[in-house]
XYZ file of C-alpha atoms in Angstrom:
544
model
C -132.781 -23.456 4.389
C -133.080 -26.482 2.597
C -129.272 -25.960 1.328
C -128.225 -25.826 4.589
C -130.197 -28.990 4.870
C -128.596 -30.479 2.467
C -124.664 -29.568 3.762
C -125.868 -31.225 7.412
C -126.620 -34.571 6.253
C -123.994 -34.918 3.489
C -121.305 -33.702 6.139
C -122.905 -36.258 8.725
C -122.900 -39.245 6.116
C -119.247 -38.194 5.365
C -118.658 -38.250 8.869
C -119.849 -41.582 9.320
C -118.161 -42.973 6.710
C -114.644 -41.780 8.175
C -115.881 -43.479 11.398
C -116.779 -46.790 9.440
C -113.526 -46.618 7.524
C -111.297 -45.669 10.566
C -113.281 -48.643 12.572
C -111.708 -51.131 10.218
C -108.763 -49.759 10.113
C -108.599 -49.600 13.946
C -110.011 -53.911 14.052
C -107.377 -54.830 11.662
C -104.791 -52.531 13.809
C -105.730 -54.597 17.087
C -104.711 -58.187 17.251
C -105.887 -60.477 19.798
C -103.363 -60.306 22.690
C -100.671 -63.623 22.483
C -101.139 -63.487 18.534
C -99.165 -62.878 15.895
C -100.914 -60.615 12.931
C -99.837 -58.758 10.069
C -101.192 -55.600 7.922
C -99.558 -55.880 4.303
C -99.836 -53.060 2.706
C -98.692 -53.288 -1.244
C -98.337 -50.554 -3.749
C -97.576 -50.875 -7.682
C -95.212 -47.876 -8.756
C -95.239 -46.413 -12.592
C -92.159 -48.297 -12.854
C -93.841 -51.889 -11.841
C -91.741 -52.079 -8.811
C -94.496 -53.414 -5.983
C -93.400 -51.721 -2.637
C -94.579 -53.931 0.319
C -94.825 -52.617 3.994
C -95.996 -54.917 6.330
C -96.977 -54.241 9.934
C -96.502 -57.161 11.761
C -97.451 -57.623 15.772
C -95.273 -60.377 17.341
C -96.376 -61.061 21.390
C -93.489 -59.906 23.625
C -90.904 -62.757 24.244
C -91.435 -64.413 21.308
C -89.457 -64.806 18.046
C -90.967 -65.696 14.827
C -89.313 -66.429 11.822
C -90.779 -66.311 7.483
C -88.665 -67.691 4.503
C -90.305 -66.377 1.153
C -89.063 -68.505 -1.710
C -88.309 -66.250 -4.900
C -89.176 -68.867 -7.678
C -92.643 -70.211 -7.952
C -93.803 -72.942 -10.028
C -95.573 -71.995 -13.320
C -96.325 -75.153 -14.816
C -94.271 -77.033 -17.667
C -90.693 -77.287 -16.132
C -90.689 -73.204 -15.831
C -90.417 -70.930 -12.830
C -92.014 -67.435 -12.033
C -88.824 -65.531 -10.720
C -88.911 -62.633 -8.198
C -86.546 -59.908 -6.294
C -86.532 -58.544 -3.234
C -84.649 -55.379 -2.992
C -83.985 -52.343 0.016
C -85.124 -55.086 2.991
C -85.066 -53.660 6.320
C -86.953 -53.540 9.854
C -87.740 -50.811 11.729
C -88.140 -52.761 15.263
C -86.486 -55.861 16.413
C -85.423 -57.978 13.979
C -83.414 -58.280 10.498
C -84.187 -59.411 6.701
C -82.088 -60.552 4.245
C -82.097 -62.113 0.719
C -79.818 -65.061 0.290
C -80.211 -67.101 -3.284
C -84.033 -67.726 -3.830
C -85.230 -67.061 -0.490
C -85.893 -63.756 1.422
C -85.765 -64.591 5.380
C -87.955 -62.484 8.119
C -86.397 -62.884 11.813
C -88.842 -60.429 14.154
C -89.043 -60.494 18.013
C -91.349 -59.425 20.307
C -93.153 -56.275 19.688
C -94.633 -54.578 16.916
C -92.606 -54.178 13.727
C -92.488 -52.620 10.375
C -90.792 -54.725 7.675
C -90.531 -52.718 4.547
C -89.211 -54.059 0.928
C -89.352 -53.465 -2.810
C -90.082 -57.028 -4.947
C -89.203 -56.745 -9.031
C -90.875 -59.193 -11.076
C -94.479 -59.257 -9.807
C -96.065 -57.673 -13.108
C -97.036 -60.266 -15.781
C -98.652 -60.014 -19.181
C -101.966 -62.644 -18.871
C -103.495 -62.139 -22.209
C -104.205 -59.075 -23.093
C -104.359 -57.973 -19.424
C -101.935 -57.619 -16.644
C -101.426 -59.319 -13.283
C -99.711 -58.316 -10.303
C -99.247 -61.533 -8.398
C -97.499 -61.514 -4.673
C -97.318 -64.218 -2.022
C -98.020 -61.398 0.608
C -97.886 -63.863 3.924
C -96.422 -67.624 3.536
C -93.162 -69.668 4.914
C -94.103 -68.291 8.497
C -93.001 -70.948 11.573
C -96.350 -70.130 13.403
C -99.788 -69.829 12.886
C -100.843 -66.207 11.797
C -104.497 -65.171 13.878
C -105.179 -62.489 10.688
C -103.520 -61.219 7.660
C -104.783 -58.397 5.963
C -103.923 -56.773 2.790
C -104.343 -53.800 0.834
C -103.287 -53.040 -2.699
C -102.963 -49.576 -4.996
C -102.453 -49.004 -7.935
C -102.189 -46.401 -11.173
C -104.782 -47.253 -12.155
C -108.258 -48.660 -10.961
C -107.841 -52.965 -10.375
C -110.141 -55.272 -12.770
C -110.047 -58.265 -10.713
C -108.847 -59.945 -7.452
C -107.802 -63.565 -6.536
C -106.770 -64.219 -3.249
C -106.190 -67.799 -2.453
C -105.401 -68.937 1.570
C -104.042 -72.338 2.823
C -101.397 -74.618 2.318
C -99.207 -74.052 -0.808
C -100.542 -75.385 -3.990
C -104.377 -75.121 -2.700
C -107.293 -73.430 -4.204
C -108.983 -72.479 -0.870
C -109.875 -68.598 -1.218
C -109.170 -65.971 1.364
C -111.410 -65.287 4.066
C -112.454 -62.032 2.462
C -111.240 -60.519 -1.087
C -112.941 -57.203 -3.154
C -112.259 -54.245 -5.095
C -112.015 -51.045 -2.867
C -113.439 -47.868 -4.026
C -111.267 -45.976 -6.275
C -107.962 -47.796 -6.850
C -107.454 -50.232 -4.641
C -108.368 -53.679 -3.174
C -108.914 -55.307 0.108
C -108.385 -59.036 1.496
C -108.448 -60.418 4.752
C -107.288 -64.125 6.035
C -108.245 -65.284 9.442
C -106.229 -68.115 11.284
C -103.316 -68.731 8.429
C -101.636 -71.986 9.928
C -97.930 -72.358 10.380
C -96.226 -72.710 6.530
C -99.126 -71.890 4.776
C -99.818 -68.932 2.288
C -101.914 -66.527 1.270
C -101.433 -65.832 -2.502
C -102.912 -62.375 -3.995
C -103.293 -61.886 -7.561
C -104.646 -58.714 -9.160
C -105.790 -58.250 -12.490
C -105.146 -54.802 -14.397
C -105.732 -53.217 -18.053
C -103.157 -53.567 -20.526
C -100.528 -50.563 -20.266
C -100.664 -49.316 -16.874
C -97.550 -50.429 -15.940
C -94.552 -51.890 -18.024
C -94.806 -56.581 -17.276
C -91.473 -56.901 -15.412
C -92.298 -60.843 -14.984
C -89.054 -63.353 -15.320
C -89.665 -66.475 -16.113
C -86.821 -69.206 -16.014
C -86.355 -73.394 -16.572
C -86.803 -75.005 -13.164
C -84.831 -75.323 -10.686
C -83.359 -77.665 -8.841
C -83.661 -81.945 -9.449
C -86.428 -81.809 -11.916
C -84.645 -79.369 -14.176
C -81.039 -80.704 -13.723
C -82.943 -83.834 -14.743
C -84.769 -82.163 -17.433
C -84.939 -83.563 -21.213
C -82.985 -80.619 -22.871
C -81.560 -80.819 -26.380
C -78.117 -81.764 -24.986
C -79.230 -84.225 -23.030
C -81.264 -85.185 -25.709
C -78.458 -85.682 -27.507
C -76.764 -87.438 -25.065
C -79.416 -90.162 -24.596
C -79.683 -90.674 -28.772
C -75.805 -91.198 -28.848
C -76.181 -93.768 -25.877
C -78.990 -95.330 -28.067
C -77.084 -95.582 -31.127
C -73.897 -96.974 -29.124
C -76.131 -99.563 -27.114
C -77.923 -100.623 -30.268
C -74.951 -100.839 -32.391
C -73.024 -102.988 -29.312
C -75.729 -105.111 -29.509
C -75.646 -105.814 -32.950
C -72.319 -106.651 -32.968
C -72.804 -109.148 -30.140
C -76.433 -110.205 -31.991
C -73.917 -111.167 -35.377
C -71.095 -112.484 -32.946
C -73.419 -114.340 -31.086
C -75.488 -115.391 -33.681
C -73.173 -116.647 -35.426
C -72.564 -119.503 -32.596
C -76.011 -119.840 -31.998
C -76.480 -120.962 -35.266
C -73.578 -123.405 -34.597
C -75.137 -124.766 -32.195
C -78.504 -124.728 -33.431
C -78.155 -126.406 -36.958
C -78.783 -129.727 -37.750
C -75.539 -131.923 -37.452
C -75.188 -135.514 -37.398
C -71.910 -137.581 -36.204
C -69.039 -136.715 -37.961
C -66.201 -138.899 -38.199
C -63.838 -139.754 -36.047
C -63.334 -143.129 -36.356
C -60.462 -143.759 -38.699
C -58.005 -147.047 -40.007
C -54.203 -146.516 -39.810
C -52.056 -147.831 -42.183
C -52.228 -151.652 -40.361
C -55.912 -151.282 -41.243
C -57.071 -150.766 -37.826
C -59.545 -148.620 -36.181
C -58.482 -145.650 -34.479
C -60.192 -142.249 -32.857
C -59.404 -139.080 -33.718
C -61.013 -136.009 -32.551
C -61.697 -133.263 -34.843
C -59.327 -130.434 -35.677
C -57.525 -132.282 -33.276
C -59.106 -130.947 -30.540
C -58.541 -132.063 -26.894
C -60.804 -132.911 -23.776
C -59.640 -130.140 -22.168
C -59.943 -127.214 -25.219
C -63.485 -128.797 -25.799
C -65.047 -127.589 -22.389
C -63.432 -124.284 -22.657
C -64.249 -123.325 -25.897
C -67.937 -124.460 -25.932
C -68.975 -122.464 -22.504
C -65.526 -119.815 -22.423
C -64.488 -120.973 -18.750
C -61.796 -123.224 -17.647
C -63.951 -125.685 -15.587
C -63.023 -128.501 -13.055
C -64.523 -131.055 -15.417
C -61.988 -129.753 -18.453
C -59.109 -130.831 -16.242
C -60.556 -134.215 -15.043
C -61.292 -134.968 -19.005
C -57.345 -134.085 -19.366
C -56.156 -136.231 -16.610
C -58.159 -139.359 -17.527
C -56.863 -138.432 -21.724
C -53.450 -138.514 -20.198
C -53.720 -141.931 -18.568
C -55.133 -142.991 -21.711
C -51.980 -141.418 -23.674
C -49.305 -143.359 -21.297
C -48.651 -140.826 -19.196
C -50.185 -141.749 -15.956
C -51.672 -144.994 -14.742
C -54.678 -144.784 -12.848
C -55.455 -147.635 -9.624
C -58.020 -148.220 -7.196
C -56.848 -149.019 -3.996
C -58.358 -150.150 -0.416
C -60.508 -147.837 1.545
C -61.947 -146.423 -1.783
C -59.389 -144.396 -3.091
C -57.410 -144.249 -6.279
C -53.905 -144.005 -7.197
C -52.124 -141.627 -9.957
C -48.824 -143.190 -10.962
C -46.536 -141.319 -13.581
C -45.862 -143.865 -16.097
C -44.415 -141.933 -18.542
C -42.455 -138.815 -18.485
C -43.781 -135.511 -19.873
C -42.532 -134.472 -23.319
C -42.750 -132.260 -26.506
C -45.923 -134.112 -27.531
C -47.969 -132.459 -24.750
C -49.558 -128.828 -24.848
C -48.879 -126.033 -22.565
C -52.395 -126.875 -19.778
C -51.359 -130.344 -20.060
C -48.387 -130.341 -18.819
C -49.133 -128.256 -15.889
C -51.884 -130.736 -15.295
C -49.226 -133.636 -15.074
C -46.942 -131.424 -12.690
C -49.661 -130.093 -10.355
C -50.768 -133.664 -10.179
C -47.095 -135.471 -9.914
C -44.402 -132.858 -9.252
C -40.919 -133.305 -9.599
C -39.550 -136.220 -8.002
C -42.675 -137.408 -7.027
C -43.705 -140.573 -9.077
C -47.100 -141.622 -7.654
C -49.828 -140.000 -5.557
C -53.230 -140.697 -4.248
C -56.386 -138.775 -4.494
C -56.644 -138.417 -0.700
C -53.060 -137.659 -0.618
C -54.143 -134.604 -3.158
C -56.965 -133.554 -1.290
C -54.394 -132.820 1.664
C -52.102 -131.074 -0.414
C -54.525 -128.516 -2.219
C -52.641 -128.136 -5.447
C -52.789 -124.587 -7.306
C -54.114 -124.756 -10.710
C -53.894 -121.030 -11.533
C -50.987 -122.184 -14.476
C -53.615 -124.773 -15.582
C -55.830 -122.259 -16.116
C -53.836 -119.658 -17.862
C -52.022 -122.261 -20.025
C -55.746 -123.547 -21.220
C -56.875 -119.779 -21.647
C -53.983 -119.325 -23.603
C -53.926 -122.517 -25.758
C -57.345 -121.492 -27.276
C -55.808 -118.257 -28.688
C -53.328 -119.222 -30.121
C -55.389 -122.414 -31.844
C -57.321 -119.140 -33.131
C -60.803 -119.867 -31.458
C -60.399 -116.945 -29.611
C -58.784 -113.787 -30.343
C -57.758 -113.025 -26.566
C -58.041 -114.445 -23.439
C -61.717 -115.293 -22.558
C -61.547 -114.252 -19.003
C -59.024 -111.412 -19.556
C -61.920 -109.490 -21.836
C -64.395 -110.092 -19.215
C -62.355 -108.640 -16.588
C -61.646 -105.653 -18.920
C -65.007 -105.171 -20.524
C -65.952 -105.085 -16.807
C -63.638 -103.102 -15.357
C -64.024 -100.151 -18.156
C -67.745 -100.598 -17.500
C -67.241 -99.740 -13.644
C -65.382 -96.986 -14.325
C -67.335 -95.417 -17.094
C -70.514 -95.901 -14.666
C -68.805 -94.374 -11.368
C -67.825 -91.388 -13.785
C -70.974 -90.992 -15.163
C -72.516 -91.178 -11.510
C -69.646 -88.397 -10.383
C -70.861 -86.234 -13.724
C -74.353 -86.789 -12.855
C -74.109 -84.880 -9.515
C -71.843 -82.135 -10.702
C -74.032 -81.493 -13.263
C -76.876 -81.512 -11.886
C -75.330 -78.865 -8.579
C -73.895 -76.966 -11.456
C -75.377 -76.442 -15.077
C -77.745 -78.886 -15.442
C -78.631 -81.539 -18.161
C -77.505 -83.820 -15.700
C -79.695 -86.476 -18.063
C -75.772 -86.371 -19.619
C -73.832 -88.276 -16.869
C -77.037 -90.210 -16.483
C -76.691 -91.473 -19.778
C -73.361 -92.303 -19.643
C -73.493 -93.859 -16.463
C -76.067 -96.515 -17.785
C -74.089 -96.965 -20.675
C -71.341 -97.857 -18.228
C -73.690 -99.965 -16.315
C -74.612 -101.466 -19.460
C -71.415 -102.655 -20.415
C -70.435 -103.828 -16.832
C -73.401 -106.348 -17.372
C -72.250 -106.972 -20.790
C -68.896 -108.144 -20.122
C -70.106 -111.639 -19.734
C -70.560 -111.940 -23.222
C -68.120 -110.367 -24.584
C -65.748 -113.237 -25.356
C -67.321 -113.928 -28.912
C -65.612 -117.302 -30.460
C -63.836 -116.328 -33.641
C -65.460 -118.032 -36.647
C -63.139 -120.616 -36.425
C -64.117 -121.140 -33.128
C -67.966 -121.084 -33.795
C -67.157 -124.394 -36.630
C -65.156 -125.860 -33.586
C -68.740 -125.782 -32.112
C -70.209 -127.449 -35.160
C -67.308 -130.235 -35.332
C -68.317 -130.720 -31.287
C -71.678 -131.143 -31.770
C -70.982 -133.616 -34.688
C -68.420 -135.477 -31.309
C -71.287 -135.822 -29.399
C -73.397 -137.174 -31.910
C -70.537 -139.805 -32.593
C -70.895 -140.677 -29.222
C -74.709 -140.953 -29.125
C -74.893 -142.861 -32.552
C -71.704 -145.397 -32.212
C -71.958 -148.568 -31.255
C -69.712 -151.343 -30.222
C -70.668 -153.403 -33.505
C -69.347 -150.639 -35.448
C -65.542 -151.074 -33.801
C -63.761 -154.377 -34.444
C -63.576 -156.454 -31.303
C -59.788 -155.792 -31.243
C -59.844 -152.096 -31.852
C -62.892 -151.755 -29.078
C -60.778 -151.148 -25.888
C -58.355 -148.482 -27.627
C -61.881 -146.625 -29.496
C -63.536 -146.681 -25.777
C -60.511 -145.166 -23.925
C -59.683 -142.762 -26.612
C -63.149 -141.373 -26.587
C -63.745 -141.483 -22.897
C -62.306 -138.310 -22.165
C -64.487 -136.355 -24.243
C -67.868 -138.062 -23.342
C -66.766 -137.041 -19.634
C -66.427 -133.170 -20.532
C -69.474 -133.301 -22.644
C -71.567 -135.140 -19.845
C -72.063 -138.445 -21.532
C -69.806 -141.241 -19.381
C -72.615 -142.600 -18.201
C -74.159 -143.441 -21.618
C -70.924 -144.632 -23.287
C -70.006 -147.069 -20.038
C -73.366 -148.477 -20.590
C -72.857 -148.578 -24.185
C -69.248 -150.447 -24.100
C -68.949 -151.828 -20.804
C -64.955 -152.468 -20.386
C -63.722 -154.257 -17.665
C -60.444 -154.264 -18.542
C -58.250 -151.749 -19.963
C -54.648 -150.787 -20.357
C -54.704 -147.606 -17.892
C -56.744 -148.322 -15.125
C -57.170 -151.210 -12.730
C -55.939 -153.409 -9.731
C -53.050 -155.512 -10.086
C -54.782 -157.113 -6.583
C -58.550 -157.232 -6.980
C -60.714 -156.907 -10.161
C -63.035 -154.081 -10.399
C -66.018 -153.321 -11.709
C -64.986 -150.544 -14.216
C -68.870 -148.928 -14.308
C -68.764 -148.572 -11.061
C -65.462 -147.069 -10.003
C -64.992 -144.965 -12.342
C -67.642 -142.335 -11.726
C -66.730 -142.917 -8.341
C -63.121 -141.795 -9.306
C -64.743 -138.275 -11.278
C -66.751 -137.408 -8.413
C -63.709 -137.699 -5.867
C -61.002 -135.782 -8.511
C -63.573 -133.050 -9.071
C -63.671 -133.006 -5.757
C -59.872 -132.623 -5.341
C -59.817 -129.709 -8.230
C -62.609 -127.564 -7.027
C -61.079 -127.241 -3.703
C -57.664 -126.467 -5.686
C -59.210 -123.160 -6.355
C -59.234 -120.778 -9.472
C -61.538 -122.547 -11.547
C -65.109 -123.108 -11.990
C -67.335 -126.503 -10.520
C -69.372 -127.461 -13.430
C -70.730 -130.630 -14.345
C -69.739 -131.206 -18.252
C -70.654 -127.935 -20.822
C -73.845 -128.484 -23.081
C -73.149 -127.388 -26.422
């Protein structure tokens, strides 16, 4: 009797249980009408494939759509890497795989999406984990998502984690099931957000399957890899050595023009015992400004024009309604250099014997041969060893182009194979020299003593007084050094210090002037003239 007993209520409590069981199983089965819901239901073979079937109720007229990305950050520039093979849907709707991303289009209805996903098993330790993203990437909100998991063996632990990606918010509802299995539950998963299962098992139920790969994407194409390691250590050595080069180049004027020099001498007595100037390494106005700051500058010709009125060549006079006159006095000949002629024919061309300042700010003479006969000149006196502007223009053009290729090899690279750090590199290195360019000219080391000899000028000019000249010799000394104290900026220092009134090359056959006055009057309206001319730069006087 009391067997019998005993068969009743363990039948009834079995009974009840089935109920209990099939009662879930029914509330997870009905979805609140206008929802959408899914059942995942995941299984982990002998093989460590994990076969997914998810049941997944869509309200009738409406389309939904999920994109599952198939690499997932791990941490340190790496990537957990999945597959999703055999995709289909029984119901409306389609699945595919396409890169790293498996797309879900379902339509109204309910529908059963079935797939197999390779790479899910991981070694943790000396455990397993089985790690799926079992809802996530859906374009609407998700009213409940519940999951089941089996396995060979009996599960150790579960993790479930619910919410936007890259949160720590746990599912709704997560445990180990009797026997092999586990259960989780998620209610209200918003649009794009995930829930994230991970399952722990003992070592050597199933063979790890996980794939783990370098990043993809930006942050690996921009990754620090040994190549483009090596790339940005040759850039390093090349920018460092470039800049010692320019650091001994350079240094080697800045010492010219940093040491101690005094006046050197210029003032000399011809064979008639007079006193005479002459510049050092017989250098003119014109080669001064353009060697100490590398630019033909509108102050280097002015120098010139006022050196060649003071050589006989031209005859400078003011005239009424403050303006000047340039008269050729002198035709040009063998004794003048390359610029300086083209100075005296842009300023008096052929058959033209006299011209006024006005007159030449009408006219807008070229000086483009001016400049290239200066540029030129200072080669070939071997205080350069090319053209100053020419290696500019080159050292800046190669820079462009090494930058826009390194730009061009940055983006293939980094669509392509990677270590795009590479074209990176070499485009800074481009836009490195680009900058660079402006220094490039470096002074030969006789140019760099030029420096020293026109420091030593200016210190004549500073030092010298008008005690120090003979009386007779004064008005030749003053004209021949004018020139160069108006490209090194000091005419207004050495009119003070001499004073002329009268002088040989400038003046008013009508009216007397006041030379101290007129004459940077004169500068100021043939600069003028010359910077409107074009091709070269408006500078005041260089400061070496």
């Amino acid at each position: 009797m009391l067997k019998n007993w005993g068969v009743a209520i363990f039948a009834a409590a079995a009974l009840t249980s089935v109920m209990t069981v099939g009662t879930a199983a029914g509330a997870l089965a009905q979805p609140l009408p206008g929802t959408v819901s899914t059942e995942v239901r995941m299984k982990l073979e002998r093989d460590s494939r994990l076969s997914v079937t998810e049941t997944v109720h869509v309200p009738d007229g409406k389309t939904v759509k999920r994109t599952v990305p198939l690499r997932l950050a791990v941490g340190n520039d790496l990537e957990r890497q999945y597959q999703v093979t055999d995709a289909r849907v029984e119901g409306k709707g389609s699945a595919n795989v396409s890169g790293d991303k498996f797309s879900v289009t379902l339509e109204g209805g309910q529908a059963t999406l079935t797939y197999t996903v390779v790479g899910a098993v991981a070694p943790v330790g000396d455990a397993l984990e089985v790690r799926w993203q079992v809802a996530g990437g859906w374009d609407t909100e998700l009213d409940k998502v519940a999951v089941t998991f089996s396995a060979p063996d009996s599960p150790t632990s579960v993790n479930c984690l619910a919410g936007p990606v890259g949160s720590s918010q746990p599912c709704t509802s997560a445990d180990l099931a009797d026997g092999k299995g586990v259960r989780a539950q998620e209610i209200k998963l918003g649009a794009g957000e995930r829930v994230d299962v991970a399952i722990g098992l003992s070592a050597g139920v199933v063979p790890p399957n996980a794939v783990v790969v370098e990043q993809s994407g930006l942050a690996a194409a921009f990754a620090l890899t040994p190549i483009s390691g090596a790339a940005l250590g040759g850039l390093l050595v090349l920018l460092l050595g470039g800049v010692a080069l320019l650091w001994y180049l350079r240094g080697r004027d800045a010492a010219a023009l940093a040491s101690e020099v005094g006046a050197v001498s210029v003032l000399v007595r011809d064979q008639n015992n007079r006193v005479a100037f002459a510049s050092p390494d017989g250098v003119l106005p014109g080669q001064v400004g353009t060697v100490v700051d590398e630019h033909v500058d509108v102050v280097d010709v002015t120098a010139t024009v006022i050196d060649l009125a003071v050589r006989n060549y031209l005859w400078i006079a003011e005239t009424e309604g403050h303006d000047w006159q340039i008269v050729r006095r002198n035709p040009a000949d063998a004794s003048l250099s390359g610029y300086e002629r083209a100075v005296y024919e842009a300023l008096l061309p052929q058959g033209v014997d006299a011209v006024t300042v006005s007159e030449l700010r009408g006219r807008r003479i070229d000086l483009a041969r001016v400049r290239d006969e200066l540029y030129a000149d200072v080669v070939e006196k071997r205080w350069f060893v090319r053209r100053p502007d020419a290696e500019r223009s080159l050292f800046w053009w190669v820079g462009v182009v090494i930058a826009v290729l390194g730009l061009v090899a940055t983006v293939v690279l980094a669509l392509t194979v990677g270590n795009a750090l590479f074209g990176l590199a070499v485009a800074v290195g481009g836009v490195a020299l680009a900058f660079g360019a402006r220094s490039m000219p470096a002074r030969t080391k006789r140019g760099s003593e030029l420096l020293e000899h026109v420091r030593g000028l200016r210190g004549y000019l500073h030092g010298v007084t008008p005690d120090d000249v003979p009386e007779e010799d004064r008005e030749l000394v003053f004209s021949r050094s004018l020139p160069y104290a108006v490209v090194l900026g000091e005419t207004e220092g050495w009119l003070t210090k001499f004073g002329q009134q009268d002088l040989y090359w400038y003046g008013n056959a009508e009216t007397s002037t006041d030379f101290r006055r007129s004459f940077p009057a004169f500068l100021g309206a043939l600069d003028g003239v010359l910077a409107q001319a074009g091709h070269l730069r408006s500078l005041r006087a260089p400061n070496p």
